[in-house]
Coordinates of C-alpha atoms in Angstrom, one line a residue:
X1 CA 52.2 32.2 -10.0
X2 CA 55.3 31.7 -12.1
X3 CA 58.6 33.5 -11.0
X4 CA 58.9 36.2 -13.1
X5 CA 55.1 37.4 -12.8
X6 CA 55.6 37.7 -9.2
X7 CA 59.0 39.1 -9.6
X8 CA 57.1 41.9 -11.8
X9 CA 54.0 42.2 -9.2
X10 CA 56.8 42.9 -6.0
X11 CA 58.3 45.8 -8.7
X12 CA 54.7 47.4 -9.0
X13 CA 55.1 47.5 -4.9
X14 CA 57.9 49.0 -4.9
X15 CA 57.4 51.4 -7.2
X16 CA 53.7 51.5 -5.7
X17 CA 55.1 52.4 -2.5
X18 CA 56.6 55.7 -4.0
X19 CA 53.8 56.3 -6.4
X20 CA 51.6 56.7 -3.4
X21 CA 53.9 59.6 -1.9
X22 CA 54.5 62.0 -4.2
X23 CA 52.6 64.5 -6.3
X24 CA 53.4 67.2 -9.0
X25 CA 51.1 70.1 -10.4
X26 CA 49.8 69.6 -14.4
X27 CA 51.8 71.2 -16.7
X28 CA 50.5 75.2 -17.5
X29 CA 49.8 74.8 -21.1
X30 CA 51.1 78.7 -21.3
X31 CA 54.1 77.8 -19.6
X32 CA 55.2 74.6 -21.6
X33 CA 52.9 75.5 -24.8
X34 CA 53.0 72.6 -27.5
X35 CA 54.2 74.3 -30.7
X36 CA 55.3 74.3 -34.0
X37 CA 59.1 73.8 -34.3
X38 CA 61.8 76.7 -36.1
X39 CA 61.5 74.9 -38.9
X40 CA 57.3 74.6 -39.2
X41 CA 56.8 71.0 -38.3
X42 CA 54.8 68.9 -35.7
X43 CA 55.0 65.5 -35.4
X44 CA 52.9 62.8 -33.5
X45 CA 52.9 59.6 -32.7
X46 CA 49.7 57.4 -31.9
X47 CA 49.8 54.5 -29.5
X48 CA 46.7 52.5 -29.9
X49 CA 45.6 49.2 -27.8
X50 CA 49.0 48.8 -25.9
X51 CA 46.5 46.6 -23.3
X52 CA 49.0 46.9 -20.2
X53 CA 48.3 44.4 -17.6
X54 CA 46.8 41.2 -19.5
X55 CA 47.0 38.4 -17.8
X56 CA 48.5 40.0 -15.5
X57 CA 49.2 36.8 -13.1
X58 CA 50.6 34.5 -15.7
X59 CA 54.7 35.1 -16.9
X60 CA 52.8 35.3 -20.6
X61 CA 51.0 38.8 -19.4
X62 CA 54.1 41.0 -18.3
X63 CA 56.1 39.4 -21.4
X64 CA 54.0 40.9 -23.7
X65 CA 54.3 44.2 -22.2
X66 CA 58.1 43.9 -22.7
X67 CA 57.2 43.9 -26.1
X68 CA 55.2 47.1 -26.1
X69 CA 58.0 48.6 -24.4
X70 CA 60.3 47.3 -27.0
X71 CA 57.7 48.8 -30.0
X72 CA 57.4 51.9 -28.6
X73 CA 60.5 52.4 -28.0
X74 CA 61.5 51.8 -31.3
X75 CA 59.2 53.9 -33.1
X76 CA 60.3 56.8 -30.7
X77 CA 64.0 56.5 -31.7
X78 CA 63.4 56.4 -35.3
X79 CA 61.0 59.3 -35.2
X80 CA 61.6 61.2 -33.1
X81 CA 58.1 62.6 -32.5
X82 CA 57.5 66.4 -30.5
X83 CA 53.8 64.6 -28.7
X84 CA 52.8 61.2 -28.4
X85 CA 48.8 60.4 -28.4
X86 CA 47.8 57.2 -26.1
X87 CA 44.7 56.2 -28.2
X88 CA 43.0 54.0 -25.6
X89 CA 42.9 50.7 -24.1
X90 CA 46.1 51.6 -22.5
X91 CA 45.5 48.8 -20.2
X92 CA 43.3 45.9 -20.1
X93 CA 41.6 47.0 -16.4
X94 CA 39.4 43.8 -16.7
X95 CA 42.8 41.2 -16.3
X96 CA 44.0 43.6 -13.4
X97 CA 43.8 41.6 -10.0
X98 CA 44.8 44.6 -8.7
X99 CA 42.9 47.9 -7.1
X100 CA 45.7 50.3 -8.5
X101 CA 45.7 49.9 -12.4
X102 CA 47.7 53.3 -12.2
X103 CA 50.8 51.0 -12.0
X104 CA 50.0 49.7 -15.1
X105 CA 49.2 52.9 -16.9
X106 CA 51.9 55.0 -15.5
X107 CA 54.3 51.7 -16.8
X108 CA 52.5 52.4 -20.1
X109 CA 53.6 56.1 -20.5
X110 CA 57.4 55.3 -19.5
X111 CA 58.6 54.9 -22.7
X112 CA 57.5 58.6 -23.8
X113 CA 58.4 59.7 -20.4
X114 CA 61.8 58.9 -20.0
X115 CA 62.7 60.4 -23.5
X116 CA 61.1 63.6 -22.3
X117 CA 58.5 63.3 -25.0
X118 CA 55.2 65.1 -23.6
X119 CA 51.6 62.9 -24.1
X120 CA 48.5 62.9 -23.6
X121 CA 45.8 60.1 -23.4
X122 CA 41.8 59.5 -24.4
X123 CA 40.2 56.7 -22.9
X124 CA 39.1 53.0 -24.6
X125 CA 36.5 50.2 -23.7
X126 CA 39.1 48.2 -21.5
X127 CA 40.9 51.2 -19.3
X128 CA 37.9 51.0 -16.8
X129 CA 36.1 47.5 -17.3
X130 CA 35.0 45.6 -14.6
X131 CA 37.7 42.5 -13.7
X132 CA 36.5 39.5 -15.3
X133 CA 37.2 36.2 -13.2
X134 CA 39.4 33.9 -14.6
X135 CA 36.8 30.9 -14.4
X136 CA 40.3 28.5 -13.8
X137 CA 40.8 30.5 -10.6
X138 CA 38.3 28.3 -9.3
X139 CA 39.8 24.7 -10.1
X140 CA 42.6 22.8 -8.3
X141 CA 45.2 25.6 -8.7
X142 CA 43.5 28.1 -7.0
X143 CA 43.2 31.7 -6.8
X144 CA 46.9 33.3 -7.6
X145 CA 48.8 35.2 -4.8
X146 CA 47.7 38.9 -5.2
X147 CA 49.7 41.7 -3.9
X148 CA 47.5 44.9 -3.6
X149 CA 50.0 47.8 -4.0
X150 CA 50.0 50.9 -1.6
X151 CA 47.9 48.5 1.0
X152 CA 50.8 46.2 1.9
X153 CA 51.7 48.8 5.2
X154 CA 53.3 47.1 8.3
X155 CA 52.9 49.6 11.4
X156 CA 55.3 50.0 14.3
X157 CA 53.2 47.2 16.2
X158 CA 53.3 45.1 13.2
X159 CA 49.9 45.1 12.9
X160 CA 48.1 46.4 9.1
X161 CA 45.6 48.7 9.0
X162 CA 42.3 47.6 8.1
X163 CA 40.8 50.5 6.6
X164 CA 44.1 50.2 4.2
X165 CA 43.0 46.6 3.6
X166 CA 39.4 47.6 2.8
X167 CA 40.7 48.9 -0.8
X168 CA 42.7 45.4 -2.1
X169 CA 40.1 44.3 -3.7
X170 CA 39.7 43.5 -7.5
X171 CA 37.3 46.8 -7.5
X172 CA 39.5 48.6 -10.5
X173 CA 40.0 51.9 -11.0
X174 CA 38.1 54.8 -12.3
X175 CA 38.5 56.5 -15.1
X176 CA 38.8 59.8 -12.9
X177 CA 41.2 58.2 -10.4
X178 CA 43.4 56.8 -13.9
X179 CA 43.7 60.5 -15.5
X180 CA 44.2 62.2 -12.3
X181 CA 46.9 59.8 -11.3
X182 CA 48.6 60.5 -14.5
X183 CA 48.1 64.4 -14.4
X184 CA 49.4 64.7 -10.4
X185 CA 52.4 62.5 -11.1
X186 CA 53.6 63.2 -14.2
X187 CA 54.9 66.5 -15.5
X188 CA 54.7 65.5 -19.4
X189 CA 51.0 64.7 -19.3
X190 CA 48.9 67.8 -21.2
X191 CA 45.8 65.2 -20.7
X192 CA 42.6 67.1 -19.2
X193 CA 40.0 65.7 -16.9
X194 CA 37.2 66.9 -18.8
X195 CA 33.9 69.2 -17.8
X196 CA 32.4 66.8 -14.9
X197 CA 28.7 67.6 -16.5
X198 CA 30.3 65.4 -18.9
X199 CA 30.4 62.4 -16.7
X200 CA 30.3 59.3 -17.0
X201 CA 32.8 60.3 -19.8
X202 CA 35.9 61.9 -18.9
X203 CA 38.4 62.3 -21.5
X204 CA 36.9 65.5 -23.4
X205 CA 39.4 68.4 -23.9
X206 CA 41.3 70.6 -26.2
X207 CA 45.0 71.0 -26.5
X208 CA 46.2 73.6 -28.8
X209 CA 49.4 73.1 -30.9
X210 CA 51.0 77.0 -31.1
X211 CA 52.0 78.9 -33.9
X212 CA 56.1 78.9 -34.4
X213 CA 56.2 82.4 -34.0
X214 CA 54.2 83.3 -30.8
X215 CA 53.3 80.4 -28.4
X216 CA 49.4 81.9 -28.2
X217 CA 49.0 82.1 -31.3
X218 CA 46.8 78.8 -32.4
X219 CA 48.1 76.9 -35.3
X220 CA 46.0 73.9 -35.0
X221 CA 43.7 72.3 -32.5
X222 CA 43.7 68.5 -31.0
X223 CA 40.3 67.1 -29.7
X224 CA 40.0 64.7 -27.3
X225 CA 36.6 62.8 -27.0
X226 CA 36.1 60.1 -24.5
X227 CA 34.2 57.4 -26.8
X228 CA 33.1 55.3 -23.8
X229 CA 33.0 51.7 -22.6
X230 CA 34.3 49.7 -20.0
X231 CA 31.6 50.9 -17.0
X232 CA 29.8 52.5 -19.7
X233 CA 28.2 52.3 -23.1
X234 CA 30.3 52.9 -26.0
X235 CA 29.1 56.0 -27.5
X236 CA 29.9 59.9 -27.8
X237 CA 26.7 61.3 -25.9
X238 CA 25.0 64.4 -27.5
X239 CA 26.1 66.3 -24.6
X240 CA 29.6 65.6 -25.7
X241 CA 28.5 66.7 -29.0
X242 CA 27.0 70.2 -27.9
X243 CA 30.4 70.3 -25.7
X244 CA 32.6 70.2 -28.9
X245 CA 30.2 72.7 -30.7
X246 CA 30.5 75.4 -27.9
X247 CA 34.0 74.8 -27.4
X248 CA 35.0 74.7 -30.8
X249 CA 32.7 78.0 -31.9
X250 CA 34.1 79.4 -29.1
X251 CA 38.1 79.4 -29.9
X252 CA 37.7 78.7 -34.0
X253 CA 34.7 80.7 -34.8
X254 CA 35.7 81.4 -37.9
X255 CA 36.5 77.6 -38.7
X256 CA 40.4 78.9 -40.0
X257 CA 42.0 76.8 -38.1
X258 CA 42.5 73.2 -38.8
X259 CA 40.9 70.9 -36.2
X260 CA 41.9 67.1 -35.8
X261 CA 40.0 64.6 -33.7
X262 CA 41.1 61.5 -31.8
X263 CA 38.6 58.8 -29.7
X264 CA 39.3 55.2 -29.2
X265 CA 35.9 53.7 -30.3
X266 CA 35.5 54.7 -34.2
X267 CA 32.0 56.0 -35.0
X268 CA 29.5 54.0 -37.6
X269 CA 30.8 56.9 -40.5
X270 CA 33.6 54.4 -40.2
X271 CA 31.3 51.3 -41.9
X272 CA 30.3 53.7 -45.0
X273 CA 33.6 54.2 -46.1
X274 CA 35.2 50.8 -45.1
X275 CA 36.8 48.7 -47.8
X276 CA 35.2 45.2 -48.1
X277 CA 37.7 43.0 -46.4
X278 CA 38.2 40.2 -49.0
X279 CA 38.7 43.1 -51.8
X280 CA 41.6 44.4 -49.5
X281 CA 42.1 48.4 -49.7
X282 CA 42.4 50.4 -52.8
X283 CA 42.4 54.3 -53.2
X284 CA 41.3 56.5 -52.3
X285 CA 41.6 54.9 -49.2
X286 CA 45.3 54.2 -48.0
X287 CA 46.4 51.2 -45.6
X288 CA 48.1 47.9 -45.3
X289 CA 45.7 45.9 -43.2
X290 CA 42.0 45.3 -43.2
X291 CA 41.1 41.7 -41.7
X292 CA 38.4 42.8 -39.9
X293 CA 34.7 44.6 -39.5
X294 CA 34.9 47.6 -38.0
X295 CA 33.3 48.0 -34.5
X296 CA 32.2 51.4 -34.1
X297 CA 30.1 52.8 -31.4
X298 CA 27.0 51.7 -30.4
X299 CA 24.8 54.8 -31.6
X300 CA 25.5 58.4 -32.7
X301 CA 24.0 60.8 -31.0
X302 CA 24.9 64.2 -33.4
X303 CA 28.6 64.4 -33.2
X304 CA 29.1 63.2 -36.9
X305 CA 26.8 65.4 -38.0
X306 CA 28.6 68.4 -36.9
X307 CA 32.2 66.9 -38.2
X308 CA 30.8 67.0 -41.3
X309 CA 29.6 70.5 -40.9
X310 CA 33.4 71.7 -39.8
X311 CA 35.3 72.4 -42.7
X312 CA 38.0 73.2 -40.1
X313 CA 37.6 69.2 -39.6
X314 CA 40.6 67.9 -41.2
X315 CA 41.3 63.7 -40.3
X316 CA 39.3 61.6 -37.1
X317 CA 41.5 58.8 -35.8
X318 CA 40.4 55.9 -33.9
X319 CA 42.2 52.6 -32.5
X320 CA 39.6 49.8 -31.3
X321 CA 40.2 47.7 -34.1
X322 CA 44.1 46.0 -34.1
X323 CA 43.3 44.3 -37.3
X324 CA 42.4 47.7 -39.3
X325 CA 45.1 50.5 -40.4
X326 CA 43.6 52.4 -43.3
X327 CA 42.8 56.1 -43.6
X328 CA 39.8 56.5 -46.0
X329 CA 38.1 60.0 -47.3
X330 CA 34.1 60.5 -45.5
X331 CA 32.6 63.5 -47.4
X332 CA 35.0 66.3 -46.0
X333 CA 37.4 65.0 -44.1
X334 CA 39.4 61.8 -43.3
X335 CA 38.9 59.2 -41.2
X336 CA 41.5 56.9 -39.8
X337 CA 42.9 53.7 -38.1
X338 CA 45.8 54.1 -36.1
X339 CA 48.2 50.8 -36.0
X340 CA 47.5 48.2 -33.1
X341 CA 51.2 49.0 -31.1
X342 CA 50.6 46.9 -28.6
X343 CA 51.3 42.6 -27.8
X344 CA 48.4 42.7 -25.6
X345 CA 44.8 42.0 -26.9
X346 CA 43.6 40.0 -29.9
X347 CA 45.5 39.6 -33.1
X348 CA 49.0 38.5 -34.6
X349 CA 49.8 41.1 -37.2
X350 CA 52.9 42.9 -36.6
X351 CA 52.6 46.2 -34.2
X352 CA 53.6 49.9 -35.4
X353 CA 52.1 53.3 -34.7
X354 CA 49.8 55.8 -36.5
X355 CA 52.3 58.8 -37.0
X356 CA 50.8 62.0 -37.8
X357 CA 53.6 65.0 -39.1
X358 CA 52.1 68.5 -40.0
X359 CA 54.0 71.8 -41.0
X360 CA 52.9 75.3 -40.5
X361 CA 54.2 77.2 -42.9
X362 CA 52.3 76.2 -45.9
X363 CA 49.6 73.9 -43.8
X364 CA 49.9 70.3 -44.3
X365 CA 49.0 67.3 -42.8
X366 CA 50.3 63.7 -43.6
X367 CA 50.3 60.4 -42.3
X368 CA 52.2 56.9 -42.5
X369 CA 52.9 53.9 -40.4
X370 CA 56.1 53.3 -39.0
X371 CA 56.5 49.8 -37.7
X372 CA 58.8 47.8 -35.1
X373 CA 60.9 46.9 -37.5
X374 CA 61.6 50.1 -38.9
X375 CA 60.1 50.2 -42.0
X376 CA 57.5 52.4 -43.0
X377 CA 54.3 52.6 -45.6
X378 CA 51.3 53.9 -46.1
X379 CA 51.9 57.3 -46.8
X380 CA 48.5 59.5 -46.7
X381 CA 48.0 63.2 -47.8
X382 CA 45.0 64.4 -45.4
X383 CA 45.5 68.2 -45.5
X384 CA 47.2 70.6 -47.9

């Protein structure tokens, strides 16, 4: 293992070693409501595919999560955003030699956190997947040094604990244990560990964004489906579907107030409207990158159907794909890319984030990318 991987594994003990102490309550949405600023706007900004934890025993894995420091970073301080939305594959659990991928997830969130920005997160295909052997683990070299955070306990007699020891193992970590990490530790995270008749998914919830002139009053609502993968087929089950039904009936019976959707895995509405690659894109739909297929879910199981059926719908907004960025109009509503923001995972194109700005006061919804280098494009009506 090259020096400054291991230097960045002994950091993830230390800092495992107070992660494992202590614990804070989730934020009460009534007490800390998300809401509409003085002046009538919201503003978001989307982190898709940040991949945290590739290659994680090589000194070319924790460099390029320097860089998605560095992006997000940047697109904080030139937007200044009031919520930021971690679109999945947050980490890539299947390069984690490690038990605890809540290191790398809590490492992932730092950036919003230490600006006091509030977040909240949906799962993606890698967050969960199963750790994949590197097959040159088993040449000459050898199986790298791995330090399993939280287990490495000396006792008085100097002895470890075996039933510590019995968790360092390349295992990974749940999608329950991920979110619930993130809630207990984190005062800034509005994510929800979703209905458990849900399960296997678990990233199904509502947050509501509050009117600028009384906190429960609903302005708009954010859904938060968990779109599968990793230990699990990538779809949006029909009991997910008859979840959003109920739950949006529910607190929008009337269908006034504008709904928005975010899932990591787009869903196959996304082939019908996607621009043929070697045409490039060309309106109505709006972008600046489309090198690839898209790669939606692997069946639909009713969930479309009743999007379409919303008009309170307004825009869907998917990652999954780092070489697509285009927003394109699907009957009644939009669907969108975000930007790939982080240097982990496939792909070379330069990184950015998805921001999404509303105002209350006429309603109005618009998007653009705003990339690492500052500039922006793609501008995108999707409400007024």
């Amino acid at each position: 293992m090259g020096t400054p991987a291991l230097l960045l594994f002994l950091v993830i003990v230390l800092a495992a070693k107070s992660d494992c102490r202590g614990h804070h309550e989730a934020p009460s949405l009534w007490q800390n409501p998300l809401r509409f600023s003085a002046d009538s706007a919201f503003k978001i900004a989307l982190f898709a595919d940040l991949h945290y934890g590739e290659n994680a025993w090589t000194d070319w894995g924790p460099a390029q999560d320097d860089n998605s420091d560095r992006v997000m970073s940047a697109v904080l301080d030139t937007e200044i955003p009031d919520f930021v939305i971690y679109l999945g594959d947050v980490i890539t659990a299947n390069n984690l030699p490690i038990a605890n991928a809540t290191l790398y997830w809590d490492r992932a969130l730092s950036s919003s956190r230490s600006r006091g920005i509030p977040w909240s997160t949906v799962f993606g295909n890698h967050d969960d997947a199963p750790f994949e052997w590197p097959s040159e683990w088993f040449s000459a070299t050898g199986i790298p040094q791995v330090i399993c955070p939280c287990a490495n306990i000396s006792f008085s007699d100097g002895e470890v604990d075996d039933t510590v020891l019995s968790d360092c193992n390349f295992k990974g970590t749940t999608r329950v244990k991920l979110i619930s990490a993130e809630i207990n530790n984190n005062r800034l995270s509005y994510s929800i560990s979703g209905p458990k008749n849900l399960w296997p998914s678990v990233s199904n919830y509502v947050l509501q964004v509050s009117s600028s002139k009384d906190p429960k009053l609903p302005a708009v609502f954010l859904y938060f489906l968990d779109s599968g993968g990793g230990s699990y087929p990538e779809v949006v089950s029909n009991a997910q579907a008859e979840w959003f039904l109920r739950q949006s009936q529910k607190i929008n019976p009337d269908a006034s107030i504008p709904e928005i959707i975010f899932w990591h895995i787009p869903s196959t509405a996304y082939k019908k409207v996607a621009p043929m690659p070697i045409f490039g894109i060309h309106k109505p739909c709006v972008g600046s990158i489309n090198k690839e297929r898209v790669a939606p879910q692997e069946a639909e199981w009713g969930i479309m159907d009743i999007f379409v059926d919303r008009p309170s719908i307004k825009a869907v907004f998917a990652g999954h794909n780092h070489g697509l960025d285009w927003c394109c109009p699907y009957k009644n509503l939009w669907l969108c890319f975000a930007r790939h923001t982080g240097y982990g995972g496939y792909g070379d194109w330069p990184r950015g984030s998805r921001i999404l700005s509303m105002t209350e006061q006429p309603l109005s919804i618009e998007s653009w990318i705003r990339m690492e280098d500052g500039t922006k494009h793609s501008h995108v009506t999707l409400s007024s």
